[in-house]
PDB file of C-alpha atoms and ligand atoms in Angstrom:
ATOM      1  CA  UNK M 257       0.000   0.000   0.000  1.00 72.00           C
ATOM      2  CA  UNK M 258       1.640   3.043  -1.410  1.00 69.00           C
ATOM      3  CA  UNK M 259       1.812   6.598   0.802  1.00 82.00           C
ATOM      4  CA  UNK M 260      -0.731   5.913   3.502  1.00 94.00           C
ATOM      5  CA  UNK M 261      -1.237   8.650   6.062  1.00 96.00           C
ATOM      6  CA  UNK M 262      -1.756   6.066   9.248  1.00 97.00           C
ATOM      7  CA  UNK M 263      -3.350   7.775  11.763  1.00 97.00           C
ATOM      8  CA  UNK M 264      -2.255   6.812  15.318  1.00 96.00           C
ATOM      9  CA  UNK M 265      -4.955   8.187  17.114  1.00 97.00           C
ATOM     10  CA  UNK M 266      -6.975   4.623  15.338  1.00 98.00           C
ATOM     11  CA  UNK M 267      -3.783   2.419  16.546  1.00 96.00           C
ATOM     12  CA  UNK M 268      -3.271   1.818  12.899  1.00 98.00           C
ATOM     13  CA  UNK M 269       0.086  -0.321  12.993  1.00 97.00           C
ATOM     14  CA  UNK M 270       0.003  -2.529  10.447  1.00 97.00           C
ATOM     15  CA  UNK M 271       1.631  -5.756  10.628  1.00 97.00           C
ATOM     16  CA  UNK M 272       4.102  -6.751   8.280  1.00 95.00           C
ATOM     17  CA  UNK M 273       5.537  -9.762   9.523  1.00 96.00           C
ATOM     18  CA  UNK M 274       4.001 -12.927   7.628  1.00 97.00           C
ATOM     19  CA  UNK M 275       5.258 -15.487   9.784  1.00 98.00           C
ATOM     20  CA  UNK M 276       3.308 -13.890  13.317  1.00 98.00           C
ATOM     21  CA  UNK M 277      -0.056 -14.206  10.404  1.00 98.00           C
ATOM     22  CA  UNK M 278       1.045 -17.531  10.131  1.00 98.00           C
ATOM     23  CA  UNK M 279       1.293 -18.388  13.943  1.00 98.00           C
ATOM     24  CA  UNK M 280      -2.082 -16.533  14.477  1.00 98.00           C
ATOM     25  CA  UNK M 281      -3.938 -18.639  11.744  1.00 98.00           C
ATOM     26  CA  UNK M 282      -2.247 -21.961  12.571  1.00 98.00           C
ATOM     27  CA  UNK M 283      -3.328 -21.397  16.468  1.00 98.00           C
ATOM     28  CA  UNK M 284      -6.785 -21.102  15.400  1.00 98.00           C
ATOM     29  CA  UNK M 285      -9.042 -23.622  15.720  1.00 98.00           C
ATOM     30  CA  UNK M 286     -11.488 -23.392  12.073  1.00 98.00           C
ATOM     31  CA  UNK M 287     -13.655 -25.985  11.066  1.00 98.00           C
ATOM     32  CA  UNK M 288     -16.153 -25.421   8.174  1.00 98.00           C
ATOM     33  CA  UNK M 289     -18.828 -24.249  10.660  1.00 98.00           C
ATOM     34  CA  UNK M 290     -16.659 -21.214  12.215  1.00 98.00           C
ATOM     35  CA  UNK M 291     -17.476 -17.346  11.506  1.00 98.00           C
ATOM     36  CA  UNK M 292     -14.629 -15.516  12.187  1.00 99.00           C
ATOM     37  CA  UNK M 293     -14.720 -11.707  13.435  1.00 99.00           C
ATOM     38  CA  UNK M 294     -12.111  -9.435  12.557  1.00 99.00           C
ATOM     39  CA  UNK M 295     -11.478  -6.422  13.937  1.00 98.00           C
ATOM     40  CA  UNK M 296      -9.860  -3.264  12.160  1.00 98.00           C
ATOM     41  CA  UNK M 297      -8.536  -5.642   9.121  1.00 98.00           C
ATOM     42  CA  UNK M 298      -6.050  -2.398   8.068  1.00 98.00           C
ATOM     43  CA  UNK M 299      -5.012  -2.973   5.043  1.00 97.00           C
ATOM     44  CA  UNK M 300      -5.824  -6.605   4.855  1.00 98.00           C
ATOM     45  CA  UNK M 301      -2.365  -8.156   5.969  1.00 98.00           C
ATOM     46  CA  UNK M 302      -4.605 -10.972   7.988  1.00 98.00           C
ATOM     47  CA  UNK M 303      -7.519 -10.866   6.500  1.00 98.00           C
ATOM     48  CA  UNK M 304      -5.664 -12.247   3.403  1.00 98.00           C
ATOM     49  CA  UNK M 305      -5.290 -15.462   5.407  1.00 98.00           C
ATOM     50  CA  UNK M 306      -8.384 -15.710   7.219  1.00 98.00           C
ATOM     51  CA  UNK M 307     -10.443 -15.947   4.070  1.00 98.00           C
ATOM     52  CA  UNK M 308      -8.001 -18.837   2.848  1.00 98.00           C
ATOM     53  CA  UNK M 309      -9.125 -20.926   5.966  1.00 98.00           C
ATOM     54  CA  UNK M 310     -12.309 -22.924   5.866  1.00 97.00           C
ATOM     55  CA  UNK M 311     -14.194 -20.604   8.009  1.00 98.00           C
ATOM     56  CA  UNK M 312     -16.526 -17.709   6.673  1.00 98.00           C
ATOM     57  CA  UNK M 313     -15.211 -13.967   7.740  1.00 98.00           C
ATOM     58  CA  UNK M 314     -16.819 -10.358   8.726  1.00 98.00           C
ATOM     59  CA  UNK M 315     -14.299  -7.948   9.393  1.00 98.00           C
ATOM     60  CA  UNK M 316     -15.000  -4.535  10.866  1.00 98.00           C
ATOM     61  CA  UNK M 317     -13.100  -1.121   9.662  1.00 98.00           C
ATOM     62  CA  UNK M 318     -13.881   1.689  10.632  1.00 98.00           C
ATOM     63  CA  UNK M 319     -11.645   3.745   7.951  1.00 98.00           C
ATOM     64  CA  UNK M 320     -13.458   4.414   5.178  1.00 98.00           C
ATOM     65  CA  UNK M 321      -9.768   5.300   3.083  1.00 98.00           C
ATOM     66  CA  UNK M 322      -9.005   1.622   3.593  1.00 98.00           C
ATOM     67  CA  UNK M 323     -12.069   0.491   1.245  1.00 97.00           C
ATOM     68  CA  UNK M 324      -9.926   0.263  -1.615  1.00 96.00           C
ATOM     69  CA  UNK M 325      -6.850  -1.820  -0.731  1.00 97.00           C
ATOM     70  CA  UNK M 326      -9.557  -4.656   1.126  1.00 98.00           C
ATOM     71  CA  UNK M 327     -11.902  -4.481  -1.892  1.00 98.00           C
ATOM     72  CA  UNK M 328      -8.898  -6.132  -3.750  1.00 97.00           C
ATOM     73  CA  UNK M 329      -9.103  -9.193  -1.433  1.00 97.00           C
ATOM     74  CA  UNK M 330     -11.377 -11.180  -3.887  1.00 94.00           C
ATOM     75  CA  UNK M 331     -13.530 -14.220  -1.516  1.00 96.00           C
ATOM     76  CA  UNK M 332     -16.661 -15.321  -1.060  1.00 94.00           C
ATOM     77  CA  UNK M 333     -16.146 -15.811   2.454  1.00 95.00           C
ATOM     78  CA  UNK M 334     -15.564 -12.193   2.784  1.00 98.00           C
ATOM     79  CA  UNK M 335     -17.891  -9.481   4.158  1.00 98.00           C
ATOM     80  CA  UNK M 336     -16.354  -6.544   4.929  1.00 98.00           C
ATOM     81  CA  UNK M 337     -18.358  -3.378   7.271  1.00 98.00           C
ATOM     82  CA  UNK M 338     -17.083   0.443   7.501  1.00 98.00           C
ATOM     83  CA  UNK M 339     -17.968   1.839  10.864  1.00 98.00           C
ATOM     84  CA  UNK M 340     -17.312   1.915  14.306  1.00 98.00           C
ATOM     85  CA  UNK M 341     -17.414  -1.698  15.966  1.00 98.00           C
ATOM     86  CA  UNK M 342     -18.234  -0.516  19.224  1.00 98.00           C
ATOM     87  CA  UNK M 343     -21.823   1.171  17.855  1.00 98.00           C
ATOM     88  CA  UNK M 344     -22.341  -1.817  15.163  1.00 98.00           C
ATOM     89  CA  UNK M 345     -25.175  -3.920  15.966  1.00 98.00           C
ATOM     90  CA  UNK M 346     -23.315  -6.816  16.427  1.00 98.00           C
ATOM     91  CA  UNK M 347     -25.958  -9.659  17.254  1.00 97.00           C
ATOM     92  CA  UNK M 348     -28.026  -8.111  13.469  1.00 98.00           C
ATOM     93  CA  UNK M 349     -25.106  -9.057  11.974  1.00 98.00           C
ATOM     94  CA  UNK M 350     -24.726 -12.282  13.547  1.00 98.00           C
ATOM     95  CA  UNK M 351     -28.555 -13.377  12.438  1.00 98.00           C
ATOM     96  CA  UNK M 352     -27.395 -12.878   9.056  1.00 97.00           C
ATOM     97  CA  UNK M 353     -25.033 -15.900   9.301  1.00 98.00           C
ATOM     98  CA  UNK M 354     -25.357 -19.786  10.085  1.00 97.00           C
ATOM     99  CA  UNK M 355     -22.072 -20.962  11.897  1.00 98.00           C
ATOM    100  CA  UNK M 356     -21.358 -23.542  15.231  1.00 98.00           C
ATOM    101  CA  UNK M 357     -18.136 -21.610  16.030  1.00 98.00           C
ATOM    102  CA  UNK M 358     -17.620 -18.055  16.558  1.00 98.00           C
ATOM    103  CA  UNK M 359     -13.903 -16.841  16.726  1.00 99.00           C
ATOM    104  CA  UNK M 360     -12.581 -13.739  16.789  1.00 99.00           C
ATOM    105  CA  UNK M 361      -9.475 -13.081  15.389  1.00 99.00           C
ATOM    106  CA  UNK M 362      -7.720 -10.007  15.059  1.00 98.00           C
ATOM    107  CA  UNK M 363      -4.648  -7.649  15.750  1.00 98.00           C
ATOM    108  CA  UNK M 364      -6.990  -5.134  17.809  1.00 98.00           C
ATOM    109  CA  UNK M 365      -6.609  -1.232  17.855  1.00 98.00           C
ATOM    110  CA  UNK M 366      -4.895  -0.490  21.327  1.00 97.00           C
ATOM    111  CA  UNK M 367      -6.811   2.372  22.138  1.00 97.00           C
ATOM    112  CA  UNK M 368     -10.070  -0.018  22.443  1.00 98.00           C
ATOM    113  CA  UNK M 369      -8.983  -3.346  23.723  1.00 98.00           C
ATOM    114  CA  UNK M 370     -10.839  -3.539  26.804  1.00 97.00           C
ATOM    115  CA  UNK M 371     -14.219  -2.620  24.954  1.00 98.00           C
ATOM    116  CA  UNK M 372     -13.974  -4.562  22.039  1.00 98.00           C
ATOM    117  CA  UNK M 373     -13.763  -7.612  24.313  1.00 98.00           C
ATOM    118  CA  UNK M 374     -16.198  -6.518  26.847  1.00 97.00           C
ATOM    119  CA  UNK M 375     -18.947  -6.088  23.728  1.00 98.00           C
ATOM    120  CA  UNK M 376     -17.435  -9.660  22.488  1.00 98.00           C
ATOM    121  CA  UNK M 377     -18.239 -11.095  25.796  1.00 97.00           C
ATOM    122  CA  UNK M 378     -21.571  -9.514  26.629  1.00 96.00           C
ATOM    123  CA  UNK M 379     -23.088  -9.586  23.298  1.00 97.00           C
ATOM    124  CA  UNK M 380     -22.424 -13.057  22.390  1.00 98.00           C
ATOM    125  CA  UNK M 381     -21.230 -16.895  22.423  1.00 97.00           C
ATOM    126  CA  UNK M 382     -17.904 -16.185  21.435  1.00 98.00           C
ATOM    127  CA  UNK M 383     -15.992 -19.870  21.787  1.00 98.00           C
ATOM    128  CA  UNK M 384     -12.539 -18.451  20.613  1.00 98.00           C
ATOM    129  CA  UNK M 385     -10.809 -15.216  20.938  1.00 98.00           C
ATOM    130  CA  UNK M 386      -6.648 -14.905  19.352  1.00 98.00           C
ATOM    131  CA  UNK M 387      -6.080 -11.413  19.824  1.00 98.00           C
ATOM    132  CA  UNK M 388      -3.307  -8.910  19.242  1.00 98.00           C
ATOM    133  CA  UNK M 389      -2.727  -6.548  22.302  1.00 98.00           C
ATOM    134  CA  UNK M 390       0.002  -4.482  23.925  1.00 98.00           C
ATOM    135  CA  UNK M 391       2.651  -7.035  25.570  1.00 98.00           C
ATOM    136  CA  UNK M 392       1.758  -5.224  29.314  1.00 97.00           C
ATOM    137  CA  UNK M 393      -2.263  -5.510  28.641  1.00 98.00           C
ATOM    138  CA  UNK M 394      -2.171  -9.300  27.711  1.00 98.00           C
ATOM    139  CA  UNK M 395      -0.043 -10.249  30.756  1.00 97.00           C
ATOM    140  CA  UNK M 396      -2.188  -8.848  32.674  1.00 97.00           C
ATOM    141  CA  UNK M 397      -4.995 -10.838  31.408  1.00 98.00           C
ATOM    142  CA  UNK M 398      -3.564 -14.148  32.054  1.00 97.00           C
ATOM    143  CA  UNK M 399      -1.645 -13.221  35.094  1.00 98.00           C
ATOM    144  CA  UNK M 400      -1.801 -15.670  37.936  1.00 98.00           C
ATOM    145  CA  UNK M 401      -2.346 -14.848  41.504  1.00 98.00           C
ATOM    146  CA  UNK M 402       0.486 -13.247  43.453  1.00 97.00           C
ATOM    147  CA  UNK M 403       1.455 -12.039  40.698  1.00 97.00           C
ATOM    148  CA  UNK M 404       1.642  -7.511  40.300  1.00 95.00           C
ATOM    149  CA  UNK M 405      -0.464  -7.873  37.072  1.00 97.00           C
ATOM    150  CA  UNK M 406      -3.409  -9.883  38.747  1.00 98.00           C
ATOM    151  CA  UNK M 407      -6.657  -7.799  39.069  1.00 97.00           C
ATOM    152  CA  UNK M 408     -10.255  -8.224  38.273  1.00 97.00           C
ATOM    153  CA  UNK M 409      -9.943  -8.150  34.800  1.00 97.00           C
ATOM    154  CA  UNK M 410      -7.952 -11.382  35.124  1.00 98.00           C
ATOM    155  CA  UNK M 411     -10.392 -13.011  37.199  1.00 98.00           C
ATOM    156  CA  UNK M 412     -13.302 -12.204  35.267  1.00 97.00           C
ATOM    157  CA  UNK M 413     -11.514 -13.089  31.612  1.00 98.00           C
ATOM    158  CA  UNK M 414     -10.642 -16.598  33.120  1.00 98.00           C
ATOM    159  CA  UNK M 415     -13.698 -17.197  34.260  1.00 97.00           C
ATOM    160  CA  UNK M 416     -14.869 -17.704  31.189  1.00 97.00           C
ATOM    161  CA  UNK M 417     -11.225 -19.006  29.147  1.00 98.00           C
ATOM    162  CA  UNK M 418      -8.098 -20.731  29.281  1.00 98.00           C
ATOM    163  CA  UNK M 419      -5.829 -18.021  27.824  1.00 98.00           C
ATOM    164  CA  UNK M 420      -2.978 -18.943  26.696  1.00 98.00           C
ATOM    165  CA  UNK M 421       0.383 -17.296  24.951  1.00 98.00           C
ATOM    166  CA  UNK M 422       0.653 -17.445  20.988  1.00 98.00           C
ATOM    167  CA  UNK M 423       3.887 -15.195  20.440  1.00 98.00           C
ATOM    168  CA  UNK M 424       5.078 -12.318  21.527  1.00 98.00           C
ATOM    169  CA  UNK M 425       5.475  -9.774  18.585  1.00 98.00           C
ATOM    170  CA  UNK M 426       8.397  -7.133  18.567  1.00 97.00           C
ATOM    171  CA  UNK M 427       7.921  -3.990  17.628  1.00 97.00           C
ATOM    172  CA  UNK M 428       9.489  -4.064  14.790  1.00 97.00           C
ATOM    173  CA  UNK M 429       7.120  -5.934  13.234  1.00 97.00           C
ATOM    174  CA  UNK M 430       4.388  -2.994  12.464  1.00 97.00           C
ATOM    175  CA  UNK M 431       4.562  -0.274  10.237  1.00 96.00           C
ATOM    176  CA  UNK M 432       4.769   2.224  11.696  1.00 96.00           C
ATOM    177  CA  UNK M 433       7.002   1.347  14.631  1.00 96.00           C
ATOM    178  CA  UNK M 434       4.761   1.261  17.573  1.00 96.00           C
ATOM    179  CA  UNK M 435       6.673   2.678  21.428  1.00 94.00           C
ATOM    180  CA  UNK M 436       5.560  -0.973  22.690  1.00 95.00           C
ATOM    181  CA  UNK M 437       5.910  -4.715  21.803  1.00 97.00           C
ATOM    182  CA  UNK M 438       2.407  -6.904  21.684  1.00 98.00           C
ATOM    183  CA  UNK M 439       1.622 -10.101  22.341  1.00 98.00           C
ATOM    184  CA  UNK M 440      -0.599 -12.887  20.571  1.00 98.00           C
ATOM    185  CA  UNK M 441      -2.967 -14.732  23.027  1.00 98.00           C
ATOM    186  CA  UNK M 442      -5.401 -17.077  22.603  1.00 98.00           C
ATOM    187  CA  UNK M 443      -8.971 -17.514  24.645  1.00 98.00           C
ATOM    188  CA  UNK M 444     -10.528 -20.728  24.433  1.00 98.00           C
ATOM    189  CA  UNK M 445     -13.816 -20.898  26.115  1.00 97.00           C
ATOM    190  CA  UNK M 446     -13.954 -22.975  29.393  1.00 97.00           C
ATOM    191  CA  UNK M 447     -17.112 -25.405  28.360  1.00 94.00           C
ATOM    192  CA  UNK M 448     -16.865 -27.160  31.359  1.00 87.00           C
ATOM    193  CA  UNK M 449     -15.703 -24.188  34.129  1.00 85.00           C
ATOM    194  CA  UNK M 450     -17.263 -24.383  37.631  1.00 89.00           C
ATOM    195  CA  UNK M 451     -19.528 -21.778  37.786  1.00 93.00           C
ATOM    196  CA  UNK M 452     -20.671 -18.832  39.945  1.00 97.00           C
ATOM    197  CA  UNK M 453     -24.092 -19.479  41.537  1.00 97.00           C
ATOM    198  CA  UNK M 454     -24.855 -15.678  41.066  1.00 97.00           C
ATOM    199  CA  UNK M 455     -22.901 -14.251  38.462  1.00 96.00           C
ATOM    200  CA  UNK M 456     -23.651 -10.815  39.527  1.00 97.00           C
ATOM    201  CA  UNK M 457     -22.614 -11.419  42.880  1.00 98.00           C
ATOM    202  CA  UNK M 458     -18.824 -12.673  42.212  1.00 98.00           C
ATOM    203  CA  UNK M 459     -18.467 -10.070  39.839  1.00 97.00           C
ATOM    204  CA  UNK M 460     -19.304  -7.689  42.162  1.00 98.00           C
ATOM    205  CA  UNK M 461     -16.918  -9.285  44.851  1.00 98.00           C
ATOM    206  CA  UNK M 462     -14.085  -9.651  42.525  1.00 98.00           C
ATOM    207  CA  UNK M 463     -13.894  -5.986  41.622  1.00 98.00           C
ATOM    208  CA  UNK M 464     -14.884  -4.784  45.157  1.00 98.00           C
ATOM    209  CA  UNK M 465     -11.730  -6.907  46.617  1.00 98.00           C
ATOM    210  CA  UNK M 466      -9.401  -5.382  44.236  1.00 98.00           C
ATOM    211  CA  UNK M 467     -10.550  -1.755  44.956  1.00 98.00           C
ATOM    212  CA  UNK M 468      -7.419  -0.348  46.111  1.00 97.00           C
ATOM    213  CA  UNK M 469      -4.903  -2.948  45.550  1.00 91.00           C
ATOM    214  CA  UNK M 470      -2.650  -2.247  48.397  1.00 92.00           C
ATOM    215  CA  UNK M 471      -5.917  -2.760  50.539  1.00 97.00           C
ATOM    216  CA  UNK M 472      -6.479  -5.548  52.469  1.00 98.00           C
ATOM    217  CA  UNK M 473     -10.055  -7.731  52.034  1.00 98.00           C
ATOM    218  CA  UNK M 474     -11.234  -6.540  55.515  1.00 98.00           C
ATOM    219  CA  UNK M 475     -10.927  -2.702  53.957  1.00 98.00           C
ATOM    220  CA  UNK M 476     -11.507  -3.858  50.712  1.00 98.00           C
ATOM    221  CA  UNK M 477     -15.058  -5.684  51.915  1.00 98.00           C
ATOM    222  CA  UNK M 478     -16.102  -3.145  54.296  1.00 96.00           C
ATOM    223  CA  UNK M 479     -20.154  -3.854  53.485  1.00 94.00           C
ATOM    224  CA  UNK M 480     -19.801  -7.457  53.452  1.00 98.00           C
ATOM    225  CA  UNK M 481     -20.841 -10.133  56.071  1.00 97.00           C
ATOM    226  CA  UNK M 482     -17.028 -10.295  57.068  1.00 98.00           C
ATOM    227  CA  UNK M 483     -16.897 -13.022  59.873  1.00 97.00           C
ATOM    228  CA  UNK M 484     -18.640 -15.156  56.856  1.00 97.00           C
ATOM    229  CA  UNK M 485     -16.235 -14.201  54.356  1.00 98.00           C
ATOM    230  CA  UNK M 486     -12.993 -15.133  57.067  1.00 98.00           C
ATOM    231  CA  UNK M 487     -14.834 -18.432  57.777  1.00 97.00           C
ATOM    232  CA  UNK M 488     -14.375 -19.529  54.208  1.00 97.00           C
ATOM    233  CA  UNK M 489     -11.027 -18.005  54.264  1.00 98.00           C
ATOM    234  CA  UNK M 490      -9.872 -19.973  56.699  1.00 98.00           C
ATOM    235  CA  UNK M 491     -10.992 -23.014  54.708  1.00 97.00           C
ATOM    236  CA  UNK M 492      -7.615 -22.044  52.106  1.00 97.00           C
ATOM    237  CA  UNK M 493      -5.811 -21.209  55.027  1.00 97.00           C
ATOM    238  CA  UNK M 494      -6.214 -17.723  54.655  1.00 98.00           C
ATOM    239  CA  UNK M 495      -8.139 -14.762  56.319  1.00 98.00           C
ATOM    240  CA  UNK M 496      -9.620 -11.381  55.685  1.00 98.00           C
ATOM    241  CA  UNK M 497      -5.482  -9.698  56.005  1.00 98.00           C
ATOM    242  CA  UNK M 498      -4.634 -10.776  52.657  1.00 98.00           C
ATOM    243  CA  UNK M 499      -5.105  -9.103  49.869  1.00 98.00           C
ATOM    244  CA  UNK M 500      -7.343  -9.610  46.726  1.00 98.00           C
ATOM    245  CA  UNK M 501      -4.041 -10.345  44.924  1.00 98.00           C
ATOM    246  CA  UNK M 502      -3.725 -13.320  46.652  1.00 98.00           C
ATOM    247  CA  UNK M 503      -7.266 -15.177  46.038  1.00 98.00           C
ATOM    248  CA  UNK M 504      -7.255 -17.727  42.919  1.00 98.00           C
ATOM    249  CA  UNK M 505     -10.275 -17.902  41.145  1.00 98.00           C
ATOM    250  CA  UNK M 506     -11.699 -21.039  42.806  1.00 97.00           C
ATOM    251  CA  UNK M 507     -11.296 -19.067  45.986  1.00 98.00           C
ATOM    252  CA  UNK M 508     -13.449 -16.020  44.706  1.00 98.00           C
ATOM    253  CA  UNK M 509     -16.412 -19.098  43.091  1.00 98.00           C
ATOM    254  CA  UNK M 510     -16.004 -20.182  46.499  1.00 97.00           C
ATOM    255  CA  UNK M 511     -16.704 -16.842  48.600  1.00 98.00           C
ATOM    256  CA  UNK M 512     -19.622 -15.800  46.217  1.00 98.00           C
ATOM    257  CA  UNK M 513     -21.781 -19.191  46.371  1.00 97.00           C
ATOM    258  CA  UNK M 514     -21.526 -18.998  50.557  1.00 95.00           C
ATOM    259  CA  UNK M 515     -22.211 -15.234  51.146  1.00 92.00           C
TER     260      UNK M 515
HETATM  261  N1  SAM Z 775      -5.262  -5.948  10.981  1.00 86.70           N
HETATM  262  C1  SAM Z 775      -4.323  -4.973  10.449  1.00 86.70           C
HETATM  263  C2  SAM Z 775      -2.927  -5.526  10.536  1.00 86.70           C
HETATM  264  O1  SAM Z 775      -2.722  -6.452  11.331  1.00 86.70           O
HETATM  265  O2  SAM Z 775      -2.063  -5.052   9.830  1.00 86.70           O
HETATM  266  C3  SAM Z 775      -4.440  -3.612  11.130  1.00 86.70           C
HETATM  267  C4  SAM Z 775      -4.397  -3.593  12.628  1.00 86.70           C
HETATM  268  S1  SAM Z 775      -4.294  -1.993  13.337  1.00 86.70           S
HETATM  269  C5  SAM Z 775      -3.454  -2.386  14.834  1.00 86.70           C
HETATM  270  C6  SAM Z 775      -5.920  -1.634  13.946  1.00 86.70           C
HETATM  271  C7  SAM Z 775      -6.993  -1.362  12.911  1.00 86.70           C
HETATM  272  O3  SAM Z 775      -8.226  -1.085  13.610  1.00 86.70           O
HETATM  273  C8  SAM Z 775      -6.784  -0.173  11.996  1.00 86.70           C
HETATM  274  O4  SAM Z 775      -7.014  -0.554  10.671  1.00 86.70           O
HETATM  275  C9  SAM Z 775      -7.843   0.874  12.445  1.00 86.70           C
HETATM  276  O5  SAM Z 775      -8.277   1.725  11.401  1.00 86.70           O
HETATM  277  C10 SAM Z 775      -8.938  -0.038  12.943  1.00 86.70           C
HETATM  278  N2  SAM Z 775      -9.851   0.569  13.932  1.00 86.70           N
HETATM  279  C11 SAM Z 775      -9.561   1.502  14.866  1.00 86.70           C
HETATM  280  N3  SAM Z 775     -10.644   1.798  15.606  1.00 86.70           N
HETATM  281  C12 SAM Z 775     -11.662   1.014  15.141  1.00 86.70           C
HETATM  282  C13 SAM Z 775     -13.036   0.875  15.494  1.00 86.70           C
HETATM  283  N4  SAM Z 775     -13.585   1.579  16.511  1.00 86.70           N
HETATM  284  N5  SAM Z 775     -13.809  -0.011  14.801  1.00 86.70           N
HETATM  285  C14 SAM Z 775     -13.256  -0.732  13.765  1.00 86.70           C
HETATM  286  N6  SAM Z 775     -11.956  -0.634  13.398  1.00 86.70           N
HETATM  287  C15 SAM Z 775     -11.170   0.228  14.076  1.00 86.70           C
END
């Protein structure tokens, strides 16, 4: 693509390195019944590849000046829709289709990460997510406990997946340059995870425990039942002095279903 003015305040870096495509694609899991989401296909460097798999794939731009390099990419399989994804009506555009798998596959603007996958998650059944995000961001969302990038946005992401690492992507991989490196990870959804009793309630708990994160869960849980809540604590051999940082997953299920 010849003199394009990228503009960085739409986290256009455009990938130029075909063998991270390749790891992206062969991670993926496609079968003939998959619809594949991409997000801010660029110039088309992915998208490319995606349409070569056996899966169908809409991909979501939402600049307009990039209509002419992806109306080259000649598929079937291809549908391609200018505008913003976070305003598109996503589940219209999902009645249009017939697919078992949904996947979403895509190096994301960094400006939106969080978003995109929070309308992902909320609006529907996605099974598989590999995603391009800033090396810091996707640490943090499969960071373990004890660990300084464990908050409540781990927690809640793997709740719902496995997430795992594809690569890790240099920066010198995009044009332009970008000031950080990025990382390929890979969601598969937990089909068989042990679930909340009250979803509402241990998402409410998770991000009230990690507050303020030098906080303690007795400051942390000020409005709770808190002699309940050290009970269960002491169960793991733990008590309401530790901090959120400290509690795995299991431990949070755990907390919710008895308070
Ligand atoms: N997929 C391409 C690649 O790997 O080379 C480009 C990725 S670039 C990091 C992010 C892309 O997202 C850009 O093409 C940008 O225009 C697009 N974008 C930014 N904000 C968007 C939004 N709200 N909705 C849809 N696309 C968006």
């Amino acid at each position: 693509m010849k003199e394009f003015a990228y503009k960085k305040s739409l986290g256009q870096n455009f990938l130029k390195d075909k063998s991270v495509i390749n790891k992206i694609i062969d991670s993926a899991d496609i079968t003939v019944d998959s619809l594949i989401l991409e997000i801010g296909p660029g110039s088309g460097a992915l998208t490319k590849e995606l349409v070569k798999t056996k899966g169908k794939v809409v991909a979501f731009e939402i600049d307009e000046r990039l209509k002419e390099e992806l109306s080259k990419i000649e598929s079937n399989n291809l549908e391609v829709i200018y505008g913003d994804f976070l305003k598109i009506d996503l589940k219209e555009v999902l009645n249009k289709y017939n697919y078992k798998k949904l996947h979403l596959i895509a190096n994301l603007p960094y400006y939106i990460t969080t978003p995109i996958i929070m309308k992902i998650i909320n609006e529907t059944k996605i099974d598989e997510m590999i995603i391009m995000v800033q090396k810091e961001v996707g640490s943090r969302f499969k960071a373990k406990p004890n660990t300084k990038e464990y908050n409540s946005l781990s927690v809640f992401l793997q709740y719902y997946f496995d997430i795992k690492t594809v690569t890790i992507v240099n920066k010198n991989s995009f044009v332009p340059k970008p000031k950080v490196d990025s990382i390929v990870v890979r969601f598969s959804k937990k089909y068989n995870k042990i679930k909340a009793n009250n979803e509402k309630v241990f998402f409410k708990l998770v991000k009230d425990s990690f507050t303020f994160k030098r906080k303690n869960l007795k400051n942390n849980l000020k409005g709770y039942d808190l002699n309940k809540i050290n009970i269960i604590l002491n169960k793991f051999n733990k008590d309401l002095t530790f901090r959120a940082e400290s509690l795995s997953l299991e431990e949070f299920i755990e907390i919710s279903n008895n308070i």
